[in-house]
Amino acid sequence: MRGIILAGGAGSRLRPITLAVSKQLLPVGDKPMIFYPLSVLMLAGVRDILVITTPDDLPQFRRLLGDGSQLGLSIDYAPQSEPRGVADALLVGAEHIGDGGVALVLGDNIFHGHGFYGLLQENVRNVDGCVLFGYPVNDPERYGVGVTDSRGKLVALEEKPAVPTSNRAITGLYFYGNDVVEVARECRPSARGELEITDVNRHYMKEGRARLVDLGRGFAWLDTGTPASLLQAGQYVRVLEERQGVRVACVEEIALRMGFIDAETCYRLGKELEGSAYGRYVMDIAQEMPLEEYSGLRR
């Protein structure tokens, strides 16, 4: 399965900050926002990734992530000249997707929780249709929400309902089978002129090929689209990291633990950043590996 991170958009709710920099490059804690969706794809075992962003912002993402080889990944880039909806990412990325499945994640969504790795691994295999991820919210009228049957199949999907029949919001993480590009091509622009991902999901729901996986107790899903939510996300990450002594979405650590890179490479990546606490953490993680895996490493 290949991956797509949609990191475009104007970031209008965060202006004037986003007049100068992409929203997905803003800091959440001690790392850029895009590290969080990137870490989700890595935990799902996805190593071939396309970043879709604006033509102006594309060079900055390339400068940050390069071709991904330092993390054992393959990262490519594609421009989206204007916001045309989440489903448009599937068309922009059609060549990248090829004849396989795709994991699509929004660049401003943060996921965290115990057991998330296992949940991703369980659901990324043998996707038939689509797999969506739902999260309970107190204000479902602000989101697209889903209703499932006893087997977890999606039976109803409502976009910002006035009278919600469910409190399970559809998050910005989607797994699709290899026919999703054709499904997206059949979509027509909505009243706001965009290709809606809800229309793609409804197609699979009508065919009985849409599953909704609950992210329940113990998980956090954070949207960072407003100044208040961006600040809350940073505070959440800071408190969690200070209390637990681990770093959320440390892509070097994930690459090491997933077996994408070895301990020596991880240590080198940390040393390049050793002026920061983040870099020193990466170096320490590399040295925690069994001795035979980092023999020769030096502080």
Short mmCIF file of C-alpha atoms in Angstrom, two decimals:
data_model
loop_
_atom_site.label_atom_id
_atom_site.label_comp_id
_atom_site.label_asym_id
_atom_site.label_seq_id
_atom_site.Cartn_x
_atom_site.Cartn_y
_atom_site.Cartn_z
CA MET A 1 0.00 0.00 0.00
CA ARG A 2 1.19 3.50 -0.83
CA GLY A 3 0.52 6.67 1.10
CA ILE A 4 -0.59 10.22 0.43
CA ILE A 5 -0.34 13.19 2.78
CA LEU A 6 -2.58 16.07 1.74
CA ALA A 7 -0.72 19.16 2.93
CA GLY A 8 -2.24 21.81 0.68
CA GLY A 9 -4.92 24.36 1.35
CA ALA A 10 -4.72 28.03 2.19
CA GLY A 11 -4.82 27.68 5.99
CA SER A 12 -7.29 30.56 6.03
CA ARG A 13 -8.37 29.98 9.64
CA LEU A 14 -4.77 30.43 10.78
CA ARG A 15 -4.03 33.67 8.95
CA PRO A 16 -1.96 35.83 9.11
CA ILE A 17 0.51 33.08 10.16
CA THR A 18 -0.14 31.04 7.04
CA LEU A 19 0.42 33.96 4.69
CA ALA A 20 4.11 33.15 4.96
CA VAL A 21 4.30 29.43 5.73
CA SER A 22 2.25 26.30 5.12
CA LYS A 23 0.03 25.25 8.01
CA GLN A 24 1.57 21.77 7.93
CA LEU A 25 5.02 23.25 8.58
CA LEU A 26 3.96 25.04 11.74
CA PRO A 27 5.32 23.58 14.99
CA VAL A 28 3.29 21.25 17.18
CA GLY A 29 5.47 20.72 20.20
CA ASP A 30 9.07 20.49 19.00
CA LYS A 31 8.44 19.21 15.49
CA PRO A 32 6.66 20.34 12.33
CA MET A 33 3.02 19.36 12.01
CA ILE A 34 3.62 17.11 9.01
CA PHE A 35 5.68 14.72 11.16
CA TYR A 36 2.43 13.56 12.80
CA PRO A 37 0.59 12.30 9.68
CA LEU A 38 3.90 11.01 8.34
CA SER A 39 4.34 8.96 11.50
CA VAL A 40 0.86 7.45 11.03
CA LEU A 41 1.75 6.17 7.57
CA MET A 42 5.06 4.81 8.85
CA LEU A 43 3.34 2.95 11.70
CA ALA A 44 1.00 1.43 9.12
CA GLY A 45 4.07 0.10 7.31
CA VAL A 46 3.69 2.50 4.37
CA ARG A 47 7.05 3.53 2.93
CA ASP A 48 6.20 4.95 -0.51
CA ILE A 49 4.63 8.35 0.16
CA LEU A 50 3.42 11.30 -1.89
CA VAL A 51 3.13 14.75 -0.33
CA ILE A 52 0.59 16.97 -2.06
CA THR A 53 0.92 20.67 -1.37
CA THR A 54 0.80 24.07 -3.05
CA PRO A 55 3.41 24.97 -5.69
CA ASP A 56 4.78 27.73 -3.42
CA ASP A 57 5.15 25.45 -0.38
CA LEU A 58 6.49 22.38 -2.19
CA PRO A 59 10.19 23.42 -2.02
CA GLN A 60 9.95 23.87 1.76
CA PHE A 61 8.55 20.36 2.25
CA ARG A 62 11.25 18.96 -0.01
CA ARG A 63 13.88 20.78 2.03
CA LEU A 64 12.47 19.30 5.26
CA LEU A 65 11.87 15.71 4.17
CA GLY A 66 14.05 15.26 1.09
CA ASP A 67 13.45 12.04 -0.79
CA GLY A 68 12.82 10.17 2.48
CA SER A 69 15.78 7.84 2.05
CA GLN A 70 17.30 8.97 5.36
CA LEU A 71 14.26 7.37 7.04
CA GLY A 72 14.14 4.32 4.79
CA LEU A 73 11.24 5.84 2.86
CA SER A 74 10.56 7.01 -0.67
CA ILE A 75 8.94 10.45 -0.62
CA ASP A 76 7.78 12.28 -3.71
CA TYR A 77 5.87 15.52 -4.18
CA ALA A 78 3.02 16.81 -6.32
CA PRO A 79 1.56 20.32 -6.57
CA GLN A 80 -2.10 21.16 -6.09
CA SER A 81 -2.53 24.65 -7.50
CA GLU A 82 -5.71 25.40 -5.54
CA PRO A 83 -7.88 23.66 -2.95
CA ARG A 84 -10.19 21.31 -4.87
CA GLY A 85 -11.30 19.02 -2.07
CA VAL A 86 -9.84 16.03 -0.27
CA ALA A 87 -10.98 13.61 -2.98
CA ASP A 88 -8.95 15.57 -5.52
CA ALA A 89 -5.82 14.25 -3.81
CA LEU A 90 -6.71 10.82 -5.18
CA LEU A 91 -6.71 12.21 -8.71
CA VAL A 92 -3.51 14.21 -8.24
CA GLY A 93 -1.92 11.08 -6.82
CA ALA A 94 -3.39 8.62 -9.34
CA GLU A 95 -0.05 7.73 -10.92
CA HIS A 96 1.54 7.33 -7.50
CA ILE A 97 -1.25 5.01 -6.34
CA GLY A 98 -0.87 2.80 -9.39
CA ASP A 99 -2.68 -0.52 -9.15
CA GLY A 100 -2.41 -0.92 -5.37
CA GLY A 101 -4.23 0.44 -2.35
CA VAL A 102 -3.64 3.79 -0.72
CA ALA A 103 -3.61 5.27 2.76
CA LEU A 104 -4.66 8.92 2.64
CA VAL A 105 -4.11 11.17 5.65
CA LEU A 106 -4.77 14.86 6.12
CA GLY A 107 -1.70 16.87 6.96
CA ASP A 108 -3.29 18.69 9.91
CA ASN A 109 -4.61 15.64 11.78
CA ILE A 110 -2.83 14.24 14.84
CA PHE A 111 -3.49 10.73 16.12
CA HIS A 112 -2.12 9.17 19.28
CA GLY A 113 -3.00 6.29 21.52
CA HIS A 114 -1.83 3.06 23.09
CA GLY A 115 -2.24 0.22 20.62
CA PHE A 116 -2.46 2.49 17.58
CA TYR A 117 0.31 0.56 15.82
CA GLY A 118 -1.57 -2.72 16.16
CA LEU A 119 -4.83 -1.12 15.04
CA LEU A 120 -3.21 0.27 11.92
CA GLN A 121 -1.44 -2.99 11.10
CA GLU A 122 -4.66 -4.95 11.51
CA ASN A 123 -6.67 -2.72 9.19
CA VAL A 124 -4.13 -1.88 6.50
CA ARG A 125 -4.09 -5.45 5.20
CA ASN A 126 -6.50 -6.63 2.50
CA VAL A 127 -8.58 -3.49 2.26
CA ASP A 128 -11.71 -4.17 0.22
CA GLY A 129 -13.38 -0.85 -0.47
CA CYS A 130 -12.53 1.58 2.30
CA VAL A 131 -11.64 1.63 5.97
CA LEU A 132 -12.49 4.80 7.89
CA PHE A 133 -11.64 5.73 11.46
CA GLY A 134 -14.25 7.20 13.78
CA TYR A 135 -13.73 9.21 16.95
CA PRO A 136 -16.40 10.17 19.53
CA VAL A 137 -16.92 13.93 19.79
CA ASN A 138 -19.16 16.19 21.83
CA ASP A 139 -20.15 18.34 18.85
CA PRO A 140 -20.88 15.92 15.98
CA GLU A 141 -22.83 18.59 14.10
CA ARG A 142 -19.43 20.06 13.10
CA TYR A 143 -18.24 16.89 11.38
CA GLY A 144 -19.11 14.13 9.00
CA VAL A 145 -20.42 11.32 11.21
CA GLY A 146 -20.95 7.63 10.62
CA VAL A 147 -23.32 4.91 11.84
CA THR A 148 -22.40 1.24 11.69
CA ASP A 149 -24.10 -2.10 12.06
CA SER A 150 -23.01 -4.77 14.55
CA ARG A 151 -20.22 -5.91 12.23
CA GLY A 152 -18.67 -2.46 11.90
CA LYS A 153 -19.97 -1.87 8.37
CA LEU A 154 -20.89 1.70 7.61
CA VAL A 155 -24.65 2.03 7.04
CA ALA A 156 -25.14 5.81 7.26
CA LEU A 157 -22.91 8.79 6.61
CA GLU A 158 -23.99 12.36 7.32
CA GLU A 159 -22.08 15.55 6.66
CA LYS A 160 -22.45 18.13 9.47
CA PRO A 161 -25.98 16.95 10.40
CA ALA A 162 -28.31 19.37 12.17
CA VAL A 163 -29.64 16.46 14.24
CA PRO A 164 -26.81 13.91 14.48
CA THR A 165 -27.69 10.23 14.72
CA SER A 166 -24.17 9.40 15.88
CA ASN A 167 -21.34 11.07 17.75
CA ARG A 168 -18.62 9.25 15.78
CA ALA A 169 -16.81 11.80 13.64
CA ILE A 170 -15.00 10.59 10.55
CA THR A 171 -11.33 11.47 11.02
CA GLY A 172 -8.82 12.45 8.36
CA LEU A 173 -7.35 8.97 7.86
CA TYR A 174 -8.63 6.74 5.08
CA PHE A 175 -7.56 3.35 3.66
CA TYR A 176 -8.77 2.53 0.15
CA GLY A 177 -8.55 -0.40 -2.25
CA ASN A 178 -7.15 -0.11 -5.76
CA ASP A 179 -10.38 1.08 -7.41
CA VAL A 180 -10.52 4.35 -5.49
CA VAL A 181 -9.13 6.47 -8.33
CA GLU A 182 -11.96 5.38 -10.60
CA VAL A 183 -14.46 6.11 -7.84
CA ALA A 184 -12.98 9.60 -7.35
CA ARG A 185 -13.16 10.27 -11.10
CA GLU A 186 -16.91 9.70 -10.97
CA CYS A 187 -17.39 12.35 -8.28
CA ARG A 188 -18.76 15.75 -9.20
CA PRO A 189 -17.95 19.04 -7.46
CA SER A 190 -20.18 19.94 -4.54
CA ALA A 191 -21.95 23.26 -4.03
CA ARG A 192 -18.70 24.72 -2.73
CA GLY A 193 -16.89 23.60 -5.89
CA GLU A 194 -14.83 20.80 -4.33
CA LEU A 195 -14.59 17.04 -4.76
CA GLU A 196 -15.82 15.74 -1.43
CA ILE A 197 -14.25 12.68 0.19
CA THR A 198 -17.68 11.97 1.70
CA ASP A 199 -18.95 11.17 -1.81
CA VAL A 200 -16.14 8.63 -2.26
CA ASN A 201 -16.97 7.05 1.08
CA ARG A 202 -20.69 6.95 0.30
CA HIS A 203 -19.95 5.00 -2.88
CA TYR A 204 -18.30 2.25 -0.87
CA MET A 205 -21.00 2.41 1.78
CA LYS A 206 -23.70 1.80 -0.83
CA GLU A 207 -21.75 -1.21 -2.08
CA GLY A 208 -21.42 -2.55 1.46
CA ARG A 209 -17.64 -2.17 1.32
CA ALA A 210 -17.05 0.53 3.92
CA ARG A 211 -15.89 -0.21 7.46
CA LEU A 212 -15.66 2.25 10.33
CA VAL A 213 -13.04 1.48 12.97
CA ASP A 214 -13.62 3.09 16.35
CA LEU A 215 -10.84 5.07 17.98
CA GLY A 216 -12.30 4.91 21.44
CA ARG A 217 -11.04 5.28 24.97
CA GLY A 218 -7.30 5.83 25.19
CA PHE A 219 -6.97 7.51 21.79
CA ALA A 220 -6.62 11.15 20.89
CA TRP A 221 -7.54 12.75 17.60
CA LEU A 222 -6.62 16.40 17.22
CA ASP A 223 -7.44 18.77 14.37
CA THR A 224 -5.04 21.72 14.21
CA GLY A 225 -6.92 24.00 11.86
CA THR A 226 -7.50 26.97 14.20
CA PRO A 227 -5.20 28.98 16.49
CA ALA A 228 -6.94 27.52 19.57
CA SER A 229 -6.74 23.90 18.39
CA LEU A 230 -3.12 24.35 17.30
CA LEU A 231 -2.23 25.62 20.78
CA GLN A 232 -4.18 22.78 22.44
CA ALA A 233 -2.37 20.20 20.30
CA GLY A 234 1.00 21.62 21.28
CA GLN A 235 0.06 21.57 24.96
CA TYR A 236 -1.19 17.98 24.71
CA VAL A 237 2.06 16.82 23.11
CA ARG A 238 4.23 18.74 25.58
CA VAL A 239 2.48 17.37 28.66
CA LEU A 240 2.49 13.82 27.29
CA GLU A 241 6.17 13.92 26.40
CA GLU A 242 7.24 15.48 29.69
CA ARG A 243 5.31 12.97 31.80
CA GLN A 244 6.12 9.84 29.82
CA GLY A 245 9.63 10.65 28.67
CA VAL A 246 8.86 9.68 25.07
CA ARG A 247 8.35 11.79 21.97
CA VAL A 248 5.19 11.62 19.92
CA ALA A 249 5.75 11.32 16.15
CA CYS A 250 9.54 11.12 16.35
CA VAL A 251 9.98 9.86 12.80
CA GLU A 252 13.58 8.75 13.32
CA GLU A 253 12.58 6.56 16.27
CA ILE A 254 9.66 5.10 14.34
CA ALA A 255 11.89 4.36 11.36
CA LEU A 256 14.30 2.55 13.69
CA ARG A 257 11.67 0.53 15.52
CA MET A 258 9.92 -0.39 12.25
CA GLY A 259 13.21 -1.67 10.85
CA PHE A 260 13.37 0.95 8.08
CA ILE A 261 16.80 2.14 9.26
CA ASP A 262 19.48 0.74 11.56
CA ALA A 263 20.70 2.15 14.86
CA GLU A 264 23.81 3.67 13.33
CA THR A 265 21.74 5.66 10.83
CA CYS A 266 19.36 6.74 13.59
CA TYR A 267 22.26 7.94 15.71
CA ARG A 268 23.70 9.91 12.80
CA LEU A 269 20.35 11.60 12.16
CA GLY A 270 20.15 12.55 15.83
CA LYS A 271 23.68 13.89 15.86
CA GLU A 272 22.83 16.23 13.00
CA LEU A 273 20.28 17.78 15.38
CA GLU A 274 22.26 17.43 18.62
CA GLY A 275 21.93 21.13 19.41
CA SER A 276 18.30 20.42 20.28
CA ALA A 277 16.67 18.20 22.89
CA TYR A 278 14.94 16.40 20.01
CA GLY A 279 18.27 15.46 18.43
CA ARG A 280 19.70 14.25 21.72
CA TYR A 281 16.59 12.11 22.26
CA VAL A 282 17.11 10.47 18.86
CA MET A 283 20.75 9.74 19.73
CA ASP A 284 19.71 8.20 23.04
CA ILE A 285 17.08 6.02 21.35
CA ALA A 286 19.69 4.71 18.93
CA GLN A 287 21.98 3.77 21.81
CA GLU A 288 19.21 1.88 23.57
CA MET A 289 19.30 -0.76 20.84
CA PRO A 290 21.14 -4.04 21.60
CA LEU A 291 24.90 -3.62 21.65
CA GLU A 292 25.50 -5.53 18.43
CA GLU A 293 23.18 -3.17 16.62
CA TYR A 294 25.03 0.02 17.53
CA SER A 295 28.60 -1.09 18.15
CA GLY A 296 30.88 1.69 17.03
CA LEU A 297 28.47 4.47 17.92
CA ARG A 298 29.93 7.22 20.06
CA ARG A 299 28.43 10.21 21.79
#
